[in-house]
Coordinates of C-alpha atoms in Angstrom, one line a residue:
M1418 CA 90.0 76.0 114.0
E1419 CA 93.9 74.9 115.0
H1420 CA 96.6 77.0 116.8
L1421 CA 100.3 76.4 116.2
W1422 CA 101.9 79.1 118.1
N1423 CA 102.3 77.1 121.1
N1424 CA 104.0 74.0 119.2
E1425 CA 106.5 76.0 116.9
G1426 CA 107.2 78.2 119.9
I1427 CA 105.4 81.5 118.1
I1428 CA 104.5 83.6 120.8
P1429 CA 101.9 86.3 119.6
E1430 CA 102.8 90.0 120.5
E1431 CA 100.6 91.9 122.8
P1432 CA 99.4 94.7 119.9
V1433 CA 100.4 97.7 122.2
G1434 CA 102.4 100.8 120.6
Q1435 CA 105.1 100.4 118.2
V1436 CA 105.9 97.0 116.5
P1437 CA 109.5 96.6 116.9
S1438 CA 111.8 96.6 113.6
N1439 CA 113.0 92.9 114.0
S1440 CA 109.4 91.7 114.9
P1441 CA 108.0 89.0 113.1
F1442 CA 104.7 90.5 113.2
Y1443 CA 106.2 93.4 111.3
I1444 CA 103.9 93.2 108.0
D1445 CA 105.9 95.1 105.1
R1446 CA 104.1 97.4 102.8
P1447 CA 106.1 97.3 99.6
P1448 CA 107.1 99.3 98.2
I1449 CA 106.8 101.8 101.1
E1450 CA 109.7 100.5 103.1
D1451 CA 111.8 100.7 100.3
D1452 CA 110.8 103.7 99.5
C1453 CA 111.2 105.6 102.7
F1454 CA 114.8 103.6 103.2
E1455 CA 116.2 105.0 100.0
A1456 CA 115.2 108.7 100.7
I1457 CA 116.3 108.4 104.4
E1458 CA 120.1 107.8 102.6
K1459 CA 120.1 111.0 100.8
T1460 CA 121.5 114.4 101.6
G1461 CA 118.7 116.5 103.2
A1462 CA 116.0 114.1 103.0
L1463 CA 112.3 114.7 104.2
I1464 CA 109.8 112.4 104.6
R1465 CA 106.1 112.8 105.4
I1466 CA 104.3 110.3 106.7
K1467 CA 100.3 110.4 107.5
A1468 CA 98.0 108.0 108.8
P1469 CA 95.2 107.6 111.2
R1470 CA 96.2 106.4 115.1
Q1471 CA 97.1 103.0 114.8
M1472 CA 97.6 102.5 111.3
G1473 CA 101.6 101.9 111.9
K1474 CA 103.3 105.3 111.5
S1475 CA 105.5 104.6 114.8
S1476 CA 106.2 101.1 113.4
L1477 CA 107.3 102.2 110.1
L1478 CA 109.1 105.1 111.9
G1479 CA 110.8 102.9 113.9
K1480 CA 111.9 100.7 110.5
I1481 CA 113.3 103.9 109.0
L1482 CA 115.7 105.2 112.0
H1483 CA 116.6 101.6 112.3
H1484 CA 117.7 101.5 108.8
A1485 CA 119.2 105.2 109.3
S1486 CA 121.4 104.1 111.9
Q1487 CA 122.7 101.0 110.1
H1488 CA 123.9 103.5 107.7
G1489 CA 125.9 105.8 109.5
C1490 CA 123.2 107.9 110.7
Q1491 CA 122.9 109.5 114.2
T1492 CA 119.1 109.4 114.9
L1493 CA 116.8 111.3 117.7
S1494 CA 113.0 110.8 118.1
L1495 CA 110.8 113.9 119.3
N1496 CA 107.4 113.3 120.3
F1497 CA 105.3 116.7 120.6
Q1498 CA 103.2 114.8 123.0
S1499 CA 105.8 114.9 125.7
A1500 CA 106.0 118.7 125.7
D1501 CA 104.4 120.6 129.1
S1502 CA 101.4 122.6 127.3
N1503 CA 103.4 125.8 128.5
V1504 CA 105.9 125.2 126.1
F1505 CA 103.2 126.1 123.5
A1506 CA 103.1 129.3 125.2
D1507 CA 104.8 131.3 122.5
L1508 CA 107.3 131.0 119.5
D1509 CA 110.3 131.6 121.4
K1510 CA 109.5 129.7 124.3
F1511 CA 108.8 126.7 121.7
L1512 CA 111.9 127.1 119.7
R1513 CA 114.2 127.0 123.0
W1514 CA 112.5 124.2 124.2
F1515 CA 113.2 122.1 120.7
C1516 CA 116.8 122.9 120.7
S1517 CA 117.1 122.0 124.2
I1518 CA 115.5 118.4 123.6
V1519 CA 117.5 118.3 120.5
G1520 CA 120.8 118.9 122.7
R1521 CA 120.0 116.7 125.3
Q1522 CA 119.0 113.7 123.3
L1523 CA 122.2 113.8 121.7
K1524 CA 124.1 114.3 125.0
L1525 CA 125.5 117.9 124.1
K1526 CA 126.0 120.4 126.6
S1527 CA 123.2 123.1 126.6
K1528 CA 124.4 126.5 124.8
I1529 CA 121.0 128.0 124.5
S1530 CA 121.7 130.8 126.8
D1531 CA 125.0 131.7 124.6
S1532 CA 123.5 131.3 121.5
W1533 CA 119.9 133.0 122.0
D1534 CA 120.5 136.8 121.3
E1535 CA 116.9 139.0 121.8
I1536 CA 118.2 141.1 118.8
Y1537 CA 117.7 138.6 116.6
G1538 CA 114.2 136.8 116.1
S1539 CA 113.5 133.3 117.5
K1540 CA 113.8 131.6 114.0
D1541 CA 117.1 133.0 113.5
N1542 CA 118.3 132.1 116.9
C1543 CA 117.0 128.5 116.4
T1544 CA 119.0 128.3 113.0
A1545 CA 122.3 129.6 114.5
Y1546 CA 121.8 127.2 117.4
F1547 CA 121.8 124.3 114.8
E1548 CA 124.6 125.9 112.8
D1549 CA 126.8 126.7 115.7
Y1550 CA 126.0 123.9 118.5
V1551 CA 124.4 121.0 116.9
L1552 CA 125.3 120.0 113.2
P1553 CA 129.2 120.5 113.8
K1554 CA 129.3 118.1 116.5
I1555 CA 127.9 115.3 114.4
D1556 CA 129.6 112.6 112.6
G1557 CA 128.0 112.1 109.2
A1558 CA 123.9 112.7 109.0
L1559 CA 121.7 113.5 111.7
V1560 CA 118.0 112.1 111.2
I1561 CA 115.1 113.8 113.3
S1562 CA 111.9 112.4 113.6
L1563 CA 109.1 114.6 114.9
D1564 CA 105.9 112.8 115.5
E1565 CA 102.5 113.8 116.5
V1566 CA 103.2 117.2 114.6
D1567 CA 99.0 117.5 114.9
L1568 CA 99.6 119.1 118.3
I1569 CA 101.4 122.1 116.7
F1570 CA 98.3 122.7 114.7
R1571 CA 96.6 124.0 117.3
Y1572 CA 98.8 126.9 118.0
R1573 CA 98.7 128.9 114.6
A1574 CA 101.3 131.4 115.8
I1575 CA 103.8 129.0 116.5
A1576 CA 102.7 126.3 113.4
E1577 CA 103.3 129.0 110.8
D1578 CA 106.6 129.7 111.7
F1579 CA 108.3 126.6 112.5
F1580 CA 106.9 124.5 109.8
G1581 CA 108.3 127.6 107.5
L1582 CA 111.5 127.1 109.4
L1583 CA 112.0 123.4 108.9
R1584 CA 111.1 123.8 105.0
A1585 CA 113.7 126.5 105.0
W1586 CA 116.2 123.9 106.4
H1587 CA 115.3 121.4 103.9
E1588 CA 115.8 123.9 101.1
A1589 CA 119.2 125.1 102.9
A1590 CA 120.3 121.2 101.9
K1591 CA 120.2 121.5 98.4
S1592 CA 123.1 123.7 98.5
D1593 CA 124.9 124.1 102.0
D1594 CA 127.2 121.1 102.7
L1595 CA 126.5 121.9 106.8
W1596 CA 122.8 121.7 106.4
K1597 CA 122.9 118.8 104.0
R1598 CA 123.7 116.7 107.5
L1599 CA 120.5 117.1 108.7
R1600 CA 117.3 114.5 107.3
L1601 CA 113.9 115.1 108.6
I1602 CA 110.8 112.6 108.7
V1603 CA 107.7 114.3 110.0
V1604 CA 104.6 112.0 111.2
H1605 CA 101.1 113.5 111.5
S1606 CA 97.6 111.9 111.8
Q1607 CA 95.2 115.1 110.7
E1608 CA 95.2 116.9 107.4
V1609 CA 97.1 120.1 107.4
Y1610 CA 94.1 123.0 108.0
I1611 CA 96.4 125.8 109.1
P1612 CA 97.1 128.0 105.8
L1613 CA 101.0 127.5 104.7
N1614 CA 102.6 129.7 101.9
I1615 CA 103.2 127.2 99.6
N1616 CA 106.9 127.9 99.4
Q1617 CA 107.1 127.7 103.1
S1618 CA 105.4 124.7 104.0
P1619 CA 107.2 121.4 104.5
F1620 CA 103.9 119.2 103.6
N1621 CA 103.8 119.7 99.8
V1622 CA 107.6 118.7 99.6
G1623 CA 110.0 115.6 100.2
L1624 CA 108.5 112.0 100.1
P1625 CA 104.8 111.8 100.7
I1626 CA 103.5 108.6 102.8
E1627 CA 100.4 107.8 103.5
L1628 CA 99.6 104.2 105.3
R1629 CA 96.7 102.4 104.3
E1630 CA 95.0 99.3 105.3
F1631 CA 96.2 95.5 104.9
S1632 CA 95.3 93.8 101.8
R1633 CA 93.8 90.8 102.2
E1634 CA 97.0 89.0 101.4
Q1635 CA 98.9 90.7 104.3
V1636 CA 95.9 90.0 106.5
T1637 CA 96.4 86.1 105.8
D1638 CA 100.1 86.8 106.2
L1639 CA 99.8 88.3 109.6
V1640 CA 97.2 85.1 110.3
N1641 CA 99.5 82.6 109.3
R1642 CA 102.2 84.4 111.6
H1643 CA 100.2 83.9 114.6
G1644 CA 100.2 80.1 114.1
L1645 CA 96.2 79.9 112.7
R1646 CA 95.4 77.6 110.3
W1647 CA 92.3 79.9 109.2
T1648 CA 90.2 79.4 106.1
D1649 CA 89.3 81.8 103.3
V1650 CA 86.0 82.0 105.1
E1651 CA 87.2 83.0 108.4
I1652 CA 89.6 85.5 107.2
D1653 CA 86.6 87.1 105.1
R1654 CA 84.6 87.2 108.0
L1655 CA 87.3 88.7 110.3
M1656 CA 87.7 91.5 107.3
T1657 CA 84.1 92.3 107.0
M1658 CA 84.1 93.2 110.6
V1659 CA 87.1 95.5 110.7
G1660 CA 88.7 95.8 107.2
G1661 CA 92.5 95.7 107.0
H1662 CA 92.9 98.1 110.0
P1663 CA 96.4 96.9 111.3
Y1664 CA 95.4 97.5 114.8
L1665 CA 92.3 95.9 114.6
V1666 CA 93.5 92.8 112.6
R1667 CA 96.4 92.0 115.6
V1668 CA 94.2 92.8 118.6
A1669 CA 91.5 90.1 117.4
L1670 CA 94.5 87.9 116.3
Y1671 CA 96.5 88.2 119.3
Y1672 CA 93.4 87.2 121.5
I1673 CA 92.4 84.4 119.7
A1674 CA 95.8 82.9 119.4
R1675 CA 96.7 83.6 122.9
N1676 CA 93.5 82.8 124.5
S1677 CA 92.1 80.0 122.1
I1678 CA 89.0 82.2 121.8
D1679 CA 86.7 81.1 118.9
L1680 CA 86.4 83.7 116.3
T1681 CA 82.5 83.7 116.1
D1682 CA 83.0 84.4 120.1
V1683 CA 84.9 87.5 119.1
L1684 CA 82.9 88.7 116.4
K1685 CA 79.6 88.7 118.5
T1686 CA 80.7 91.3 121.1
A1687 CA 83.2 92.7 118.8
P1688 CA 80.6 96.1 118.1
T1689 CA 80.2 96.4 122.0
E1690 CA 81.7 97.5 125.1
A1691 CA 82.0 93.7 126.7
G1692 CA 84.1 93.1 123.3
I1693 CA 87.8 93.5 122.7
Y1694 CA 88.0 96.3 121.2
S1695 CA 86.2 98.1 124.1
D1696 CA 88.8 100.3 125.1
H1697 CA 89.6 101.5 121.4
L1698 CA 85.9 102.3 120.7
R1699 CA 85.2 103.9 124.0
R1700 CA 88.1 106.2 123.1
H1701 CA 86.4 107.3 119.5
L1702 CA 83.2 107.6 121.4
W1703 CA 85.1 110.0 123.9
N1704 CA 86.6 112.1 121.2
L1705 CA 83.4 112.6 119.5
E1706 CA 81.6 113.5 122.7
Q1707 CA 84.0 116.3 123.1
N1708 CA 83.0 117.8 119.4
P1709 CA 79.4 117.7 119.1
K1710 CA 79.6 118.7 115.6
L1711 CA 81.9 115.7 115.0
A1712 CA 79.5 113.5 116.5
E1713 CA 76.7 114.9 114.7
A1714 CA 78.5 114.1 111.4
M1715 CA 79.5 110.8 112.6
K1716 CA 75.9 109.8 113.4
K1717 CA 74.8 111.3 109.6
V1718 CA 77.4 108.7 108.1
V1719 CA 76.4 105.6 110.0
S1720 CA 72.8 106.3 109.5
S1721 CA 73.0 106.4 105.7
K1722 CA 73.1 103.2 103.3
D1723 CA 75.0 105.6 101.0
P1724 CA 78.2 107.7 101.1
V1725 CA 77.2 110.9 103.0
R1726 CA 78.5 114.5 102.2
L1727 CA 79.8 116.5 104.9
P1728 CA 81.3 119.9 105.2
S1729 CA 85.1 119.4 104.2
E1730 CA 86.4 120.1 107.4
E1731 CA 84.5 117.3 109.2
T1732 CA 85.2 115.0 106.4
F1733 CA 88.8 115.3 106.6
K1734 CA 88.6 115.2 110.6
L1735 CA 86.8 112.2 110.6
D1736 CA 88.8 110.7 108.0
S1737 CA 92.1 111.7 110.3
M1738 CA 90.5 110.2 113.1
G1739 CA 90.1 107.1 111.2
L1740 CA 86.4 106.7 111.8
T1741 CA 85.7 107.2 108.0
L1742 CA 86.9 107.0 104.6
R1743 CA 86.6 109.1 101.8
H1744 CA 84.5 108.2 98.9
G1745 CA 85.4 110.7 96.4
N1746 CA 83.5 113.8 98.3
D1747 CA 81.5 111.9 100.7
A1748 CA 82.2 109.5 103.8
I1749 CA 81.7 106.3 104.5
P1750 CA 82.1 104.3 108.1
R1751 CA 85.3 102.9 107.9
C1752 CA 84.5 99.6 108.7
N1753 CA 81.7 97.7 109.7
L1754 CA 83.0 97.6 113.7
Y1755 CA 82.2 101.4 113.4
Q1756 CA 79.1 101.2 111.9
L1757 CA 77.7 98.7 114.2
Y1758 CA 78.8 100.6 117.5
F1759 CA 78.2 104.0 116.4
S1760 CA 74.8 103.3 115.3
D1761 CA 74.1 102.1 118.8
R1762 CA 76.0 104.8 121.2
L1763 CA 75.0 107.8 118.8
E1764 CA 71.2 106.2 118.9
V1765 CA 70.9 105.7 115.3
Y1766 CA 67.9 103.5 115.9
D1767 CA 66.8 103.1 112.4
N1768 CA 70.2 101.6 111.5
L1769 CA 70.7 99.3 108.6

């Protein structure tokens, strides 16, 4: 196995967090990027990005925001993980927080107390705040990205009204010149389990984007970008273990290229807590341990040689976590790494 990166000046980037939009290690997934760029340039745009964690949602989001800013849009990013838990106490407090964060990122003087009137509902106050103090201050279009919206799914009372509000703003942008300035990007991992009126949901309009694994050609491209001269056999061996999972592929390539580790050694310990995926695997195990029903469902999946029929909610939750793939109405392990690790840790002694 030959390593070229130190001879060519290619320094592998540690696979942590978002891949910068100008990174040589960002892999395009045609036609997704072009579709998103085209959509975000339109008035009243709404893009929905769904994929399990570490599949490239944040990296794609960064690409879209960069493109939007290059085309005269003002952009801001809001991640709901940054909100304190008490923000979700009730709808009014949540929408006040939402407006405040938007105003702060746009460096606008806070006008919450001026625009909030208890005689009106919280949604009406929030809409009025955007109409009076946010959108009129924007030259051109405003792109707001909403990341980790899964967190809101836990708060049923807030979710129904907030998502209904987003849909109402999207509909207003079809005819109202002021609302045409607003463009939204909604990013989430999980399926939407909360029941939303079909006419009040933002999850059935706009441009839907679902990120899937890298193809073999894309993995080969990434191998080459890491300066590795691999044979087809070596690429197949890596993909047999982790499939085309973007994060898992990048972790392997980073450690091999950076440390001149042999692929055989990496694969030998990969499905154990002594390997390069230790933190990743333990995080998934911890999440399963917090939900015994999901842990039992995953145990059934890795115990079987065939696709497994699970209750619908558990099928979608495991898929949303990135642990399984849907096979019709059934579930199979996403990759051999998870098959091997969870067979051991969930005590499936009669493993394949």
